[in-house]
mmCIF file with all atom_site columns, C-alpha atoms in Angstrom:
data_model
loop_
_atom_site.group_PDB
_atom_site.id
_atom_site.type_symbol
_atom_site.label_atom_id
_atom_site.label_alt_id
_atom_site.label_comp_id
_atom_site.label_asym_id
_atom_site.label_entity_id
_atom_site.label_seq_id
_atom_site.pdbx_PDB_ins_code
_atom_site.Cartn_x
_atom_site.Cartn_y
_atom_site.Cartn_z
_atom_site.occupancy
_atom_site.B_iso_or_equiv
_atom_site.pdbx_formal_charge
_atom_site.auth_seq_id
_atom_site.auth_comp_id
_atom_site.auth_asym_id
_atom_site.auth_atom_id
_atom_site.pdbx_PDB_model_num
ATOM 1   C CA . UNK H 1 1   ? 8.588  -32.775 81.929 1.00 75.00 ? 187 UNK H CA 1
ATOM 2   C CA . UNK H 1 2   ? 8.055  -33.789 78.061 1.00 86.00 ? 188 UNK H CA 1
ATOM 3   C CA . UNK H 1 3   ? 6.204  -36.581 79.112 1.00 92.00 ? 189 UNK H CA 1
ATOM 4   C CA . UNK H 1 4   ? 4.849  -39.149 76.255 1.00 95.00 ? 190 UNK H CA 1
ATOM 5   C CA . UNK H 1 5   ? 1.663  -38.274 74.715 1.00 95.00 ? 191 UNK H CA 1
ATOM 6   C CA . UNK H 1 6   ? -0.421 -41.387 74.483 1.00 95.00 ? 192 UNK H CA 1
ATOM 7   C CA . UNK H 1 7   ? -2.949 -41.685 72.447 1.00 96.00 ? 193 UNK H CA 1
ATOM 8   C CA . UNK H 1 8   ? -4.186 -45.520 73.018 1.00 97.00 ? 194 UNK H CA 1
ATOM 9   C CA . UNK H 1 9   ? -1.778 -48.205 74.442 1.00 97.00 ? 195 UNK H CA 1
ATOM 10  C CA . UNK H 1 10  ? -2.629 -51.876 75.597 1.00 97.00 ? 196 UNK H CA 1
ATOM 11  C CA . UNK H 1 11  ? -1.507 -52.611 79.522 1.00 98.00 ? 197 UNK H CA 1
ATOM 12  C CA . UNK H 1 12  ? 0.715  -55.347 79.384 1.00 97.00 ? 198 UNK H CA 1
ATOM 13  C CA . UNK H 1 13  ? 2.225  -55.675 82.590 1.00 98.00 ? 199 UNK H CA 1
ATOM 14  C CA . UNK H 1 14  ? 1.834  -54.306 86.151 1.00 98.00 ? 200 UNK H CA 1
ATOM 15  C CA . UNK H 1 15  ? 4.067  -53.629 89.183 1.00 98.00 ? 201 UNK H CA 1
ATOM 16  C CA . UNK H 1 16  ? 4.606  -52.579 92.526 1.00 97.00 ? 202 UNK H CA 1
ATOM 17  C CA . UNK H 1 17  ? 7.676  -50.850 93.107 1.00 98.00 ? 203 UNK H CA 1
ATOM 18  C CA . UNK H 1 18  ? 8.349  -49.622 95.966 1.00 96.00 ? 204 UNK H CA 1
ATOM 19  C CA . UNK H 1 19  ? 6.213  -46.833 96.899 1.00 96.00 ? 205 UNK H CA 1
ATOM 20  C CA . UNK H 1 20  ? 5.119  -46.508 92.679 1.00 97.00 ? 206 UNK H CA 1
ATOM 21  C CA . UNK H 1 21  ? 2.863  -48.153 91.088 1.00 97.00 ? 207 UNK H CA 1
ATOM 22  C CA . UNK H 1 22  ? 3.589  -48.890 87.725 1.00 97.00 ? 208 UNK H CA 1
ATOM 23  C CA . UNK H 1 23  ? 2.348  -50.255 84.258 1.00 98.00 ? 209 UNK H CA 1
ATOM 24  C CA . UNK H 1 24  ? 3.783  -51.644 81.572 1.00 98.00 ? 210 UNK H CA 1
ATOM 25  C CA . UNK H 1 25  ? 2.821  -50.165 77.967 1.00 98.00 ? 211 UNK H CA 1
ATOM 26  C CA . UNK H 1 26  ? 2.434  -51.924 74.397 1.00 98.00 ? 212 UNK H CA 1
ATOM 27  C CA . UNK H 1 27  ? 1.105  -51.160 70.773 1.00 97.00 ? 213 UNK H CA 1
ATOM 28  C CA . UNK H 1 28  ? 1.390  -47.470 72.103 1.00 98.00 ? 214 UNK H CA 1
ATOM 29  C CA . UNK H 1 29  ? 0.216  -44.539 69.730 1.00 96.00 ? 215 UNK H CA 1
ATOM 30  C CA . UNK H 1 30  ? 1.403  -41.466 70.298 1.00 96.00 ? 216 UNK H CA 1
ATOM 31  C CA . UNK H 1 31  ? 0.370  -38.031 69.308 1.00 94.00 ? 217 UNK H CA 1
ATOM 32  C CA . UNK H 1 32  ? 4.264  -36.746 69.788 1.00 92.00 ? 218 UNK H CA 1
ATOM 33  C CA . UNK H 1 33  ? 5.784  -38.756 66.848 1.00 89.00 ? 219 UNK H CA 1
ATOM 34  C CA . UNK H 1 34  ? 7.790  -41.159 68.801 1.00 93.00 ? 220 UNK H CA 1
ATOM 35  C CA . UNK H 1 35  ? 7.368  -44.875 67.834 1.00 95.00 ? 221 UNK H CA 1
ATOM 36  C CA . UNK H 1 36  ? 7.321  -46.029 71.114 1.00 97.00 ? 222 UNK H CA 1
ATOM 37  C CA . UNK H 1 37  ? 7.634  -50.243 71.091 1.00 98.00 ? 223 UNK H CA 1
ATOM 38  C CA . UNK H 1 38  ? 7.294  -49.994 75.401 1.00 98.00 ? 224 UNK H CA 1
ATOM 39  C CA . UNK H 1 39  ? 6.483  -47.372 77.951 1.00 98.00 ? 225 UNK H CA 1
ATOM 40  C CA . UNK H 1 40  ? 7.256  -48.558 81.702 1.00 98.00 ? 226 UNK H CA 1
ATOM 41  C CA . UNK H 1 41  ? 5.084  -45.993 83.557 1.00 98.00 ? 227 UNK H CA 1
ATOM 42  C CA . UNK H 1 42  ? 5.584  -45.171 87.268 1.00 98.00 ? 228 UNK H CA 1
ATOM 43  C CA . UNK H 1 43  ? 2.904  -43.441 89.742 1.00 97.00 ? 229 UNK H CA 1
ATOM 44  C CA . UNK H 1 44  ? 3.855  -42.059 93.057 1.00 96.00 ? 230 UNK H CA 1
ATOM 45  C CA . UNK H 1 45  ? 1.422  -43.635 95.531 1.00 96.00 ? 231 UNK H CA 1
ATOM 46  C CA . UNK H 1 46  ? -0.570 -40.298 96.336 1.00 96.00 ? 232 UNK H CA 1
ATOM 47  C CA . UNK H 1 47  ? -0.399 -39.002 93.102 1.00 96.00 ? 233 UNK H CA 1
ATOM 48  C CA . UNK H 1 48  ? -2.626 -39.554 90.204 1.00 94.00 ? 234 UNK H CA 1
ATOM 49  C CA . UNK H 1 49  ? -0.348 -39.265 87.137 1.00 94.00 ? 235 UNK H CA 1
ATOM 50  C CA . UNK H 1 50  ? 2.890  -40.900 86.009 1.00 96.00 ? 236 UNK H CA 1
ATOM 51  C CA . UNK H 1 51  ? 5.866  -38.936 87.788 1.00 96.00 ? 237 UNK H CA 1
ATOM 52  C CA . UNK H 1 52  ? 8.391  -41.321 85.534 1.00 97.00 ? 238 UNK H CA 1
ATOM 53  C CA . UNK H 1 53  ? 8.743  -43.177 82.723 1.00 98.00 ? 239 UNK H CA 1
ATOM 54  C CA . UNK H 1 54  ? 11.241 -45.539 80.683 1.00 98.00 ? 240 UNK H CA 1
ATOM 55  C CA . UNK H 1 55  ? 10.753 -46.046 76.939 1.00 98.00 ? 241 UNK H CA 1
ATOM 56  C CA . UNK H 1 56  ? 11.878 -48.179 74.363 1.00 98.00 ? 242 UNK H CA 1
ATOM 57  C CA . UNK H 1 57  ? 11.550 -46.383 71.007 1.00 96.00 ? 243 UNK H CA 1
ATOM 58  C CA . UNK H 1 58  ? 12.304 -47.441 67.552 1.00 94.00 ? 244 UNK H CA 1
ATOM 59  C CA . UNK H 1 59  ? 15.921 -45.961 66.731 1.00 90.00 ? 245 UNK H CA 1
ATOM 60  C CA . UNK H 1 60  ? 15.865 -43.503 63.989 1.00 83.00 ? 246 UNK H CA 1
ATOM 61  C CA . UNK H 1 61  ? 17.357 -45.307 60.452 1.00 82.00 ? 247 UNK H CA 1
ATOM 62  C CA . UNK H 1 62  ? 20.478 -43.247 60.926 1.00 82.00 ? 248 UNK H CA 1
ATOM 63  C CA . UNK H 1 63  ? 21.025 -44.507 64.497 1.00 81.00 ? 249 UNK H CA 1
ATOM 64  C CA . UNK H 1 64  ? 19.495 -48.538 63.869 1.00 77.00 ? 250 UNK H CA 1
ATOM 65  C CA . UNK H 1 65  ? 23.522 -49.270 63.539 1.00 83.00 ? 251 UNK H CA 1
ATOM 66  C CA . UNK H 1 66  ? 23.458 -49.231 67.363 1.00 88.00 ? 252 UNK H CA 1
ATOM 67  C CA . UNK H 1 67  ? 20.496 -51.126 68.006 1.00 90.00 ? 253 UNK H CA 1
ATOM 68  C CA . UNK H 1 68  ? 16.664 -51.234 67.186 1.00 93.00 ? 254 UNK H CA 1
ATOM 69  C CA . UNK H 1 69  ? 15.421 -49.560 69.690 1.00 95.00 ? 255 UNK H CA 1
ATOM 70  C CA . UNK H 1 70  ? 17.049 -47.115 72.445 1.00 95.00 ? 256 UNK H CA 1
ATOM 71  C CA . UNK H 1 71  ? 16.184 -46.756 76.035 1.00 97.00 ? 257 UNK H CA 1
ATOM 72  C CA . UNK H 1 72  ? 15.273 -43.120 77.248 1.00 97.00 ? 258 UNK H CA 1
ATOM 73  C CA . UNK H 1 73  ? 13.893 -41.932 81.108 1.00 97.00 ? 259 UNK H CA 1
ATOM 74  C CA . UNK H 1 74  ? 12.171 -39.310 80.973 1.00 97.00 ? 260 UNK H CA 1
ATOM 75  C CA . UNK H 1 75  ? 10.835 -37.377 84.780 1.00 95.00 ? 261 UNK H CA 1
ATOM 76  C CA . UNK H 1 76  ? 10.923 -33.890 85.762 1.00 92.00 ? 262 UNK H CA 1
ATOM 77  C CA . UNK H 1 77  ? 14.125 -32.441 85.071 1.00 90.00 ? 263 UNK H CA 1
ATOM 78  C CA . UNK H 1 78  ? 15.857 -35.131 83.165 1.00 92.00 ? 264 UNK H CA 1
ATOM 79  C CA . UNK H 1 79  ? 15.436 -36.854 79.401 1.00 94.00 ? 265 UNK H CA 1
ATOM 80  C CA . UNK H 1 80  ? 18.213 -38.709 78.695 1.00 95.00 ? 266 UNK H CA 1
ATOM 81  C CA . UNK H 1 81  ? 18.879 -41.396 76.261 1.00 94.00 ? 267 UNK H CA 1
ATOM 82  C CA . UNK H 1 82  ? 20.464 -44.407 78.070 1.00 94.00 ? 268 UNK H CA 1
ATOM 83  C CA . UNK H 1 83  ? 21.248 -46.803 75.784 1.00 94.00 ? 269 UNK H CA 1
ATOM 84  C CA . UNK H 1 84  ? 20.959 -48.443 72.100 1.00 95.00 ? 270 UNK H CA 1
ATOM 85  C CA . UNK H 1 85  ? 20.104 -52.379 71.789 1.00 95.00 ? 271 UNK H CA 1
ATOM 86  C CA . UNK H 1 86  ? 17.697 -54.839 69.934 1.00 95.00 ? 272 UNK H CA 1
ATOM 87  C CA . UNK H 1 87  ? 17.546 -56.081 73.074 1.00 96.00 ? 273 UNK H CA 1
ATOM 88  C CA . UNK H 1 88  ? 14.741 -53.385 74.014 1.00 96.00 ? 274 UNK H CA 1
ATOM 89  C CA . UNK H 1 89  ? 12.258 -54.759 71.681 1.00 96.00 ? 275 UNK H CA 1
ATOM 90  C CA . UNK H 1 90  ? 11.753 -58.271 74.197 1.00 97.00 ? 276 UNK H CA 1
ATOM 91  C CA . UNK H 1 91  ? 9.751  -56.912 76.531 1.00 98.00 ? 277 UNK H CA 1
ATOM 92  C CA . UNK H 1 92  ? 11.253 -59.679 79.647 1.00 97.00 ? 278 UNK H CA 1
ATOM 93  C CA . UNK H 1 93  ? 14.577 -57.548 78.497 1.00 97.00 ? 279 UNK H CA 1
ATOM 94  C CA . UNK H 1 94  ? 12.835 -54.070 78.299 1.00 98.00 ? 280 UNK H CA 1
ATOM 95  C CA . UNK H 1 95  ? 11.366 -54.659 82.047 1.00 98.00 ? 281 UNK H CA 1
ATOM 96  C CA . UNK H 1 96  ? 14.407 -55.982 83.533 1.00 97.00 ? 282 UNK H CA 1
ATOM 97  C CA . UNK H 1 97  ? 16.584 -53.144 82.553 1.00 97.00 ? 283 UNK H CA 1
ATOM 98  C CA . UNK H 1 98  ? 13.692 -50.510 82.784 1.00 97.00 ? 284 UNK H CA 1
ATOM 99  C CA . UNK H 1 99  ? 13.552 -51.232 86.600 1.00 97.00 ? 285 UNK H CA 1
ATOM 100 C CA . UNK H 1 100 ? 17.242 -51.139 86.946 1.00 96.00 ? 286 UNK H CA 1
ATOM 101 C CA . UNK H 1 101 ? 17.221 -47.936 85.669 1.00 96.00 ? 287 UNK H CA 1
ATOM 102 C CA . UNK H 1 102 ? 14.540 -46.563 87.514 1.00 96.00 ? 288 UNK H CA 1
ATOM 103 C CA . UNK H 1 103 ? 15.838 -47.906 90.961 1.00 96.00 ? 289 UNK H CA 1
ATOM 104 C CA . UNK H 1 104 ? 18.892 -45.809 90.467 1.00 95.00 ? 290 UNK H CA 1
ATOM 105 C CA . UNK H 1 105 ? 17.397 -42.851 89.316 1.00 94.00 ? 291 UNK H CA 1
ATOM 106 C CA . UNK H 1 106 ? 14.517 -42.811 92.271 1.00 95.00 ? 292 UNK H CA 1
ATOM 107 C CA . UNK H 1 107 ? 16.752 -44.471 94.633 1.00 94.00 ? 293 UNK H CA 1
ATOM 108 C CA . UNK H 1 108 ? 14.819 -48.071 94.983 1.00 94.00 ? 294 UNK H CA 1
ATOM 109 C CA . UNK H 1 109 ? 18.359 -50.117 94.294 1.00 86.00 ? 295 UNK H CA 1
ATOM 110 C CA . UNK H 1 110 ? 16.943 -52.259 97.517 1.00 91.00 ? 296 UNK H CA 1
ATOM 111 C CA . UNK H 1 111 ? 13.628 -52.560 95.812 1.00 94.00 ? 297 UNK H CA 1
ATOM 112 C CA . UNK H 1 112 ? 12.407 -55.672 93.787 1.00 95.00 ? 298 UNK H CA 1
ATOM 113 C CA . UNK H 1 113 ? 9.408  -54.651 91.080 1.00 97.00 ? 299 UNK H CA 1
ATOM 114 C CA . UNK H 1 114 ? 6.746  -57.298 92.151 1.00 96.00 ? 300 UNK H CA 1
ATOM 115 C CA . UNK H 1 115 ? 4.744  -58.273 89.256 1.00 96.00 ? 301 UNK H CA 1
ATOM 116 C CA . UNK H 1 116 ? 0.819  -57.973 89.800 1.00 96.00 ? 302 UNK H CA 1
ATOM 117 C CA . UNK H 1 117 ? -2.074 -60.508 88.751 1.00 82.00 ? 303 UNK H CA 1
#
């Protein structure tokens, strides 16, 4: 798995999902390159690293046409661009679609992300 390669990043948000725990990401730096805006990042409960993540990242100048930023997931065995919006770069927006997206891919549909204190 490519995962991202965070440098520093600022917590904004956390979850229980399921059986993940999960944080929220902002004013990420990255030793990778990618200008990540939001990182959504999942652990297994058991595990102590992120097993899957959902990222908002600032759309190449060729590809801004489509949107801002673009939504990726990226877990073991799969990295795959979902979709192009300036809707990404809210993060209410980012989180709601981020968890829709992982539900389907981990199989959670029936789960609701509960936001944490």
């Amino acid at each position: 798995m490519d995962a991202p390669k965070i440098q520093t990043a600022i917590p904004q948000r956390r979850y229980q999902f399921g059986e993940y725990g999960g944080v929220v990401l902002g004013e990420i730096e990255s030793k990778d390159g990618v200008k990540y805006l939001y990182i959504l990042a999942l652990v297994r409960e058991g595990e102590v690293a992120p097993g899957f993540y959902v990222t908002a990242e600032k759309n190449p100048r060729h590809s801004a046409h489509e949107g801002s930023h673009r939504l990726r997931v990226i877990t073991q065995g799969l990295d795959e661009e979902i979709e192009s919006s300036d809707r990404w770069a809210d993060l209410d927006a980012f989180c709601e679609e981020a968890f829709k997206v992982a539900g389907k891919v981990l199989g959670l549909s029936n789960e609701e992300p509960l936001r944490l204190a």
